[in-house]
Coordinates of C-alpha atoms in Angstrom, one line a residue:
M1 CA -29.7 41.2 -10.1
K2 CA -31.5 37.5 -10.3
L3 CA -29.3 34.7 -8.1
P4 CA -29.2 31.3 -9.7
F5 CA -31.6 29.6 -7.5
W6 CA -30.5 25.8 -7.0
P7 CA -27.1 27.1 -6.3
T8 CA -27.2 29.6 -4.2
L9 CA -29.6 27.8 -1.7
L10 CA -27.0 24.7 -1.6
V11 CA -24.1 27.4 -0.9
A12 CA -26.8 29.0 1.7
L13 CA -27.5 25.5 3.3
A14 CA -23.5 24.9 3.3
V15 CA -22.5 27.9 5.2
A16 CA -25.4 27.7 7.6
T17 CA -24.0 23.6 8.6
M18 CA -20.9 25.1 8.5
L19 CA -21.5 27.8 10.9
G20 CA -23.5 26.1 13.0
L21 CA -21.0 23.7 13.4
G22 CA -18.6 26.3 14.7
L23 CA -21.4 27.0 17.3
W24 CA -21.5 23.4 18.7
Q25 CA -17.8 23.4 18.8
L26 CA -17.6 26.8 21.2
D27 CA -20.0 24.8 23.4
R28 CA -18.0 21.7 23.6
A29 CA -15.0 24.2 24.6
G30 CA -16.9 25.2 27.8
E31 CA -18.2 22.0 28.3
K32 CA -14.4 20.7 27.8
R33 CA -12.9 23.2 30.1
A34 CA -15.0 21.6 32.8
Q35 CA -14.3 18.1 32.0
I36 CA -10.4 19.1 33.0
A37 CA -11.0 20.5 35.6
Q38 CA -13.0 17.4 37.0
L39 CA -10.1 15.0 35.6
R40 CA -8.0 17.0 38.2
S41 CA -9.5 15.2 40.7
N42 CA -9.6 11.8 39.0
P43 CA -6.6 10.1 40.5
A44 CA -7.6 10.5 43.9
V45 CA -10.7 8.6 43.4
P46 CA -11.0 4.7 44.5
P47 CA -10.1 2.2 41.5
I48 CA -12.8 0.7 39.1
A49 CA -12.5 -2.2 36.8
F50 CA -11.9 -1.2 33.1
P51 CA -14.7 0.3 31.6
R52 CA -16.7 -1.8 28.9
F53 CA -17.6 1.5 27.1
P54 CA -15.6 4.7 26.4
D55 CA -16.0 7.5 28.7
E56 CA -14.1 10.5 28.9
R57 CA -15.1 11.7 32.2
L58 CA -13.1 8.2 33.4
L59 CA -9.4 9.5 32.3
F60 CA -6.8 9.3 34.6
R61 CA -8.8 7.2 36.9
R62 CA -7.4 3.8 38.6
A63 CA -8.3 1.0 37.1
S64 CA -7.9 -2.8 36.8
G65 CA -8.2 -5.5 34.4
H66 CA -7.5 -9.2 33.3
C67 CA -6.1 -10.1 30.0
L68 CA -6.7 -13.8 29.0
E69 CA -5.0 -13.7 25.9
V70 CA -2.8 -11.1 23.7
A71 CA -3.7 -10.9 20.6
R72 CA -1.1 -8.8 19.0
T73 CA 1.4 -5.8 20.2
S74 CA 2.0 -2.9 18.7
T75 CA 4.3 0.3 19.0
E76 CA 3.4 3.8 19.5
G77 CA 5.9 6.9 19.3
A78 CA 6.2 8.8 23.2
G79 CA 8.4 11.3 22.0
A80 CA 11.1 12.0 24.7
S81 CA 9.9 8.9 26.2
G82 CA 10.6 6.7 23.2
F83 CA 8.0 4.3 21.9
R84 CA 5.1 3.2 23.9
V85 CA 4.2 -0.7 23.9
I86 CA 0.7 -1.7 23.7
A87 CA -1.0 -4.9 23.8
E88 CA -4.3 -5.5 22.5
C89 CA -6.0 -8.0 24.7
R90 CA -8.5 -10.4 24.3
T91 CA -10.9 -10.5 27.7
G92 CA -13.8 -12.0 29.2
G93 CA -14.9 -10.1 32.0
L94 CA -15.9 -6.9 33.1
E95 CA -13.7 -5.4 30.7
G96 CA -16.1 -6.3 27.7
P97 CA -15.1 -7.8 24.6
G98 CA -11.5 -6.6 24.4
M99 CA -9.0 -4.2 26.4
L100 CA -5.8 -2.3 25.2
V101 CA -2.7 -2.2 27.7
Q102 CA 0.2 0.4 27.8
L103 CA 2.7 -2.7 29.0
G104 CA 5.8 0.2 29.0
T105 CA 7.9 2.3 27.1
T106 CA 11.3 1.4 25.3
R107 CA 13.8 2.6 23.0
D108 CA 13.7 0.1 20.7
P109 CA 11.8 0.8 17.3
R110 CA 10.8 -2.7 17.0
P111 CA 10.9 -4.4 20.6
V112 CA 10.5 -8.3 21.0
V113 CA 8.0 -8.6 23.5
R114 CA 6.8 -11.6 25.5
W115 CA 3.8 -11.1 27.8
P116 CA 1.6 -13.7 28.3
G117 CA -1.6 -11.5 29.6
G118 CA -3.0 -11.4 33.1
E119 CA -4.1 -8.8 36.1
V120 CA -3.1 -5.2 35.2
A121 CA -3.4 -2.3 37.3
G122 CA -2.7 1.4 36.0
Y123 CA -4.7 4.4 35.0
L124 CA -6.9 4.9 32.4
S125 CA -5.9 6.9 29.3
Y126 CA -7.0 7.8 25.6
A127 CA -5.8 5.3 23.3
P128 CA -3.6 5.9 19.8
D129 CA -5.5 8.2 17.5
N130 CA -5.4 7.9 13.8
R131 CA -8.2 9.4 12.6
S132 CA -8.5 11.9 10.2
M133 CA -8.8 15.6 11.0
L134 CA -12.4 15.8 9.7
S135 CA -13.4 12.9 11.5
S136 CA -11.7 14.6 14.9
L137 CA -13.8 17.8 14.0
V138 CA -16.8 16.0 13.1
G139 CA -16.9 13.0 15.5
G140 CA -15.5 14.9 19.1
D141 CA -13.8 13.0 21.6
N142 CA -15.6 9.6 22.1
R143 CA -11.7 7.5 21.4
R144 CA -11.0 4.3 23.2
L145 CA -9.6 4.1 26.6
M146 CA -6.8 2.0 27.6
L147 CA -5.1 0.9 30.7
V148 CA -1.5 2.2 31.1
S149 CA 0.1 -0.3 33.5
A150 CA 1.1 1.5 36.7
A151 CA 4.0 -1.2 37.1
P152 CA 6.2 -2.1 33.8
L153 CA 5.5 -5.2 32.1
A154 CA 7.6 -7.4 30.1
G155 CA 10.9 -5.8 30.8
L156 CA 9.8 -2.6 29.6
A157 CA 10.5 0.5 30.8
P158 CA 8.1 2.7 33.4
N159 CA 4.9 4.3 31.6
T160 CA 4.9 8.2 32.4
P161 CA 2.4 9.1 35.5
P162 CA -1.1 10.7 34.5
D163 CA -0.9 14.2 33.6
V164 CA -3.8 16.5 32.4
S165 CA -2.2 19.0 30.6
S166 CA -1.4 15.9 27.9
V167 CA -5.8 16.4 27.4
P168 CA -6.0 18.8 25.0
N169 CA -8.8 21.4 24.4
N170 CA -9.3 21.9 21.0
H171 CA -12.7 22.9 20.1
S172 CA -12.2 26.6 20.1
G173 CA -9.8 25.8 17.1
Y174 CA -12.1 23.7 15.8
A175 CA -14.9 26.7 15.8
L176 CA -12.3 28.5 14.4
Q177 CA -12.2 26.2 11.3
W178 CA -15.7 25.9 10.5
F179 CA -16.1 29.4 10.3
F180 CA -13.1 30.3 8.1
F181 CA -14.3 27.4 6.1
A182 CA -18.2 28.9 5.9
A183 CA -16.6 32.4 4.9
A184 CA -14.4 30.9 2.4
A185 CA -17.5 29.4 1.0
A186 CA -19.5 32.3 0.6
L187 CA -16.6 34.7 -0.4
I188 CA -15.7 31.9 -3.8
Y189 CA -19.3 31.5 -4.8
A190 CA -19.4 35.2 -4.4
L191 CA -16.8 35.4 -6.7
A192 CA -17.8 33.0 -9.2
L193 CA -20.7 34.9 -9.5
R194 CA -19.0 38.1 -10.1
R195 CA -16.9 36.4 -12.7
R196 CA -20.0 35.3 -14.8
G197 CA -21.7 38.2 -14.6
G198 CA -24.0 37.8 -11.6
T199 CA -23.6 41.4 -10.0
P200 CA -24.2 44.7 -11.1
A201 CA -20.7 45.3 -10.9
A202 CA -19.8 42.3 -13.1
K203 CA -22.6 43.9 -16.0
G204 CA -20.5 47.2 -15.8
E205 CA -24.3 48.3 -15.7
A206 CA -24.3 52.2 -16.8
F207 CA -26.2 54.8 -15.3

Protein backbone atom coordinates (compact mmCIF):
# COMPACT_ATOMS: atom_id res chain seq x y z
CA MET A 1 0.00 0.00 0.00
CA LYS A 2 1.34 3.40 -0.98
CA LEU A 3 -0.11 6.46 0.68
CA PRO A 4 -0.43 9.76 -1.24
CA PHE A 5 2.55 11.80 -0.09
CA TRP A 6 1.32 15.40 0.11
CA PRO A 7 -2.16 14.78 1.60
CA THR A 8 -0.67 12.41 4.16
CA LEU A 9 2.03 14.94 5.06
CA LEU A 10 -0.49 17.74 5.52
CA VAL A 11 -2.79 15.62 7.69
CA ALA A 12 0.17 14.40 9.76
CA LEU A 13 1.34 17.98 10.34
CA ALA A 14 -2.17 19.07 11.30
CA VAL A 15 -2.58 16.18 13.73
CA ALA A 16 0.85 16.83 15.26
CA THR A 17 0.00 20.51 15.68
CA MET A 18 -3.30 19.74 17.40
CA LEU A 19 -1.64 17.22 19.71
CA GLY A 20 0.99 19.83 20.56
CA LEU A 21 -1.70 22.38 21.38
CA GLY A 22 -3.42 19.82 23.58
CA LEU A 23 -0.22 19.17 25.53
CA TRP A 24 0.36 22.92 25.83
CA GLN A 25 -3.13 23.35 27.29
CA LEU A 26 -2.42 20.63 29.85
CA ASP A 27 0.67 22.59 30.95
CA ARG A 28 -1.44 25.74 31.15
CA ALA A 29 -3.96 23.91 33.37
CA GLY A 30 -1.27 23.33 35.98
CA GLU A 31 -0.11 26.94 35.75
CA LYS A 32 -3.69 28.16 36.12
CA ARG A 33 -4.21 26.12 39.29
CA ALA A 34 -1.15 27.76 40.81
CA GLN A 35 -2.36 31.18 39.69
CA ILE A 36 -5.81 30.68 41.25
CA ALA A 37 -4.12 29.82 44.54
CA GLN A 38 -2.26 33.16 44.33
CA LEU A 39 -5.41 35.10 43.46
CA ARG A 40 -7.05 34.04 46.72
CA SER A 41 -4.60 36.26 48.61
CA ASN A 42 -4.80 39.26 46.26
CA PRO A 43 -7.70 41.11 47.98
CA ALA A 44 -5.55 41.46 51.12
CA VAL A 45 -2.53 42.88 49.26
CA PRO A 46 -1.98 46.69 49.33
CA PRO A 47 -3.80 48.60 46.54
CA ILE A 48 -2.12 49.66 43.30
CA ALA A 49 -2.79 52.11 40.47
CA PHE A 50 -4.80 50.72 37.57
CA PRO A 51 -2.24 48.81 35.45
CA ARG A 52 -1.26 50.03 32.00
CA PHE A 53 -1.05 46.49 30.61
CA PRO A 54 -3.15 43.35 31.18
CA ASP A 55 -1.75 40.98 33.79
CA GLU A 56 -3.98 38.19 35.03
CA ARG A 57 -1.86 37.87 38.18
CA LEU A 58 -3.41 41.18 39.33
CA LEU A 59 -6.99 39.93 39.34
CA PHE A 60 -8.87 40.89 42.54
CA ARG A 61 -6.12 43.30 43.63
CA ARG A 62 -7.48 46.50 45.11
CA ALA A 63 -6.75 49.35 42.70
CA SER A 64 -7.66 52.93 41.83
CA GLY A 65 -7.70 55.11 38.74
CA HIS A 66 -8.86 58.48 37.48
CA CYS A 67 -11.45 58.75 34.70
CA LEU A 68 -10.90 62.06 32.93
CA GLU A 69 -13.85 61.64 30.59
CA VAL A 70 -16.46 58.97 29.86
CA ALA A 71 -16.31 58.01 26.19
CA ARG A 72 -19.33 55.71 26.35
CA THR A 73 -21.22 53.34 28.63
CA SER A 74 -22.54 49.85 27.92
CA THR A 75 -24.41 47.09 29.71
CA GLU A 76 -23.45 43.45 30.07
CA GLY A 77 -25.55 40.63 31.49
CA ALA A 78 -24.63 39.65 35.04
CA GLY A 79 -27.01 36.80 35.85
CA ALA A 80 -28.83 37.16 39.17
CA SER A 81 -27.37 40.65 39.71
CA GLY A 82 -29.04 42.03 36.59
CA PHE A 83 -26.90 44.06 34.20
CA ARG A 84 -23.43 45.44 34.77
CA VAL A 85 -22.96 49.05 33.67
CA ILE A 86 -19.47 49.61 32.27
CA ALA A 87 -17.88 52.95 31.39
CA GLU A 88 -15.13 53.32 28.81
CA CYS A 89 -12.92 56.07 30.23
CA ARG A 90 -10.31 58.33 28.73
CA THR A 91 -7.36 58.74 31.04
CA GLY A 92 -4.08 60.58 31.08
CA GLY A 93 -2.13 59.19 33.98
CA LEU A 94 -0.68 55.89 35.08
CA GLU A 95 -3.72 54.06 33.75
CA GLY A 96 -2.49 54.40 30.18
CA PRO A 97 -4.62 55.37 27.19
CA GLY A 98 -7.92 54.07 28.56
CA MET A 99 -9.66 52.32 31.43
CA LEU A 100 -12.85 50.31 31.83
CA VAL A 101 -14.85 50.94 34.99
CA GLN A 102 -17.77 48.85 36.18
CA LEU A 103 -19.95 51.50 37.79
CA GLY A 104 -22.59 49.23 39.32
CA THR A 105 -25.52 46.99 38.42
CA THR A 106 -29.12 47.54 37.40
CA ARG A 107 -32.25 45.59 36.49
CA ASP A 108 -32.94 47.98 33.61
CA PRO A 109 -31.51 46.62 30.32
CA ARG A 110 -31.36 50.18 28.94
CA PRO A 111 -30.45 52.42 31.84
CA VAL A 112 -29.86 56.15 31.48
CA VAL A 113 -26.48 56.63 33.13
CA ARG A 114 -25.01 60.02 33.91
CA TRP A 115 -21.57 59.90 35.45
CA PRO A 116 -18.99 62.64 34.83
CA GLY A 117 -15.96 60.55 35.74
CA GLY A 118 -13.44 61.14 38.49
CA GLU A 119 -11.47 59.05 40.95
CA VAL A 120 -12.52 55.41 41.29
CA ALA A 121 -11.40 52.82 43.82
CA GLY A 122 -12.27 49.15 43.71
CA TYR A 123 -10.80 45.86 42.59
CA LEU A 124 -9.49 44.48 39.31
CA SER A 125 -11.51 41.99 37.31
CA TYR A 126 -11.69 40.72 33.76
CA ALA A 127 -13.54 42.90 31.26
CA PRO A 128 -16.34 41.18 29.31
CA ASP A 129 -14.88 38.81 26.74
CA ASN A 130 -16.64 38.44 23.40
CA ARG A 131 -13.96 36.38 21.66
CA SER A 132 -14.87 33.30 19.69
CA MET A 133 -14.15 29.85 21.10
CA LEU A 134 -11.23 29.40 18.69
CA SER A 135 -9.69 32.71 19.77
CA SER A 136 -9.99 31.62 23.40
CA LEU A 137 -8.39 28.27 22.64
CA VAL A 138 -5.38 29.82 20.92
CA GLY A 139 -5.14 33.20 22.58
CA GLY A 140 -5.15 32.06 26.20
CA ASP A 141 -6.13 34.51 28.95
CA ASN A 142 -4.65 37.77 27.68
CA ARG A 143 -7.89 39.62 28.39
CA ARG A 144 -8.42 43.26 29.21
CA LEU A 145 -8.71 44.22 32.87
CA MET A 146 -11.47 46.34 34.35
CA LEU A 147 -11.78 48.34 37.57
CA VAL A 148 -14.89 47.30 39.51
CA SER A 149 -15.95 50.20 41.71
CA ALA A 150 -16.16 49.35 45.42
CA ALA A 151 -18.93 51.91 45.90
CA PRO A 152 -21.78 52.04 43.35
CA LEU A 153 -21.68 55.10 41.09
CA ALA A 154 -24.31 57.01 39.09
CA GLY A 155 -27.12 55.84 41.37
CA LEU A 156 -26.68 52.18 40.47
CA ALA A 157 -26.87 49.11 42.70
CA PRO A 158 -23.64 47.79 44.27
CA ASN A 159 -21.26 45.54 42.40
CA THR A 160 -20.67 42.02 43.63
CA PRO A 161 -17.58 41.51 45.82
CA PRO A 162 -14.50 39.72 44.45
CA ASP A 163 -15.09 36.01 43.84
CA VAL A 164 -12.09 33.86 42.95
CA SER A 165 -14.40 30.98 42.02
CA SER A 166 -15.48 33.05 39.00
CA VAL A 167 -12.04 32.51 37.41
CA PRO A 168 -12.36 29.43 35.21
CA ASN A 169 -9.68 26.84 34.62
CA ASN A 170 -10.80 25.58 31.22
CA HIS A 171 -7.41 24.43 29.98
CA SER A 172 -8.02 20.74 30.64
CA GLY A 173 -11.22 20.99 28.63
CA TYR A 174 -9.40 22.82 25.85
CA ALA A 175 -6.76 20.05 25.82
CA LEU A 176 -9.43 17.39 25.42
CA GLN A 177 -10.93 19.37 22.53
CA TRP A 178 -7.59 19.53 20.72
CA PHE A 179 -7.03 15.80 21.26
CA PHE A 180 -10.53 15.13 19.91
CA PHE A 181 -9.86 17.29 16.85
CA ALA A 182 -6.61 15.39 16.23
CA ALA A 183 -8.31 12.00 16.53
CA ALA A 184 -11.19 13.12 14.31
CA ALA A 185 -8.83 14.40 11.62
CA ALA A 186 -6.86 11.14 11.61
CA LEU A 187 -10.04 9.04 11.50
CA ILE A 188 -11.60 11.07 8.69
CA TYR A 189 -8.42 10.79 6.63
CA ALA A 190 -8.21 7.03 7.23
CA LEU A 191 -11.83 6.62 6.12
CA ALA A 192 -11.17 8.75 3.04
CA LEU A 193 -8.23 6.53 2.10
CA ARG A 194 -10.33 3.45 2.62
CA ARG A 195 -13.11 4.75 0.38
CA ARG A 196 -10.64 5.60 -2.36
CA GLY A 197 -9.09 2.15 -2.19
CA GLY A 198 -6.02 3.30 -0.36
CA THR A 199 -5.88 0.25 1.92
CA PRO A 200 -5.63 -3.44 1.14
CA ALA A 201 -9.03 -4.07 2.76
CA ALA A 202 -10.68 -1.50 0.50
CA LYS A 203 -9.09 -3.03 -2.59
CA GLY A 204 -10.44 -6.45 -1.68
CA GLU A 205 -7.07 -8.14 -2.09
CA ALA A 206 -7.25 -11.92 -2.17
CA PHE A 207 -4.65 -14.33 -0.89
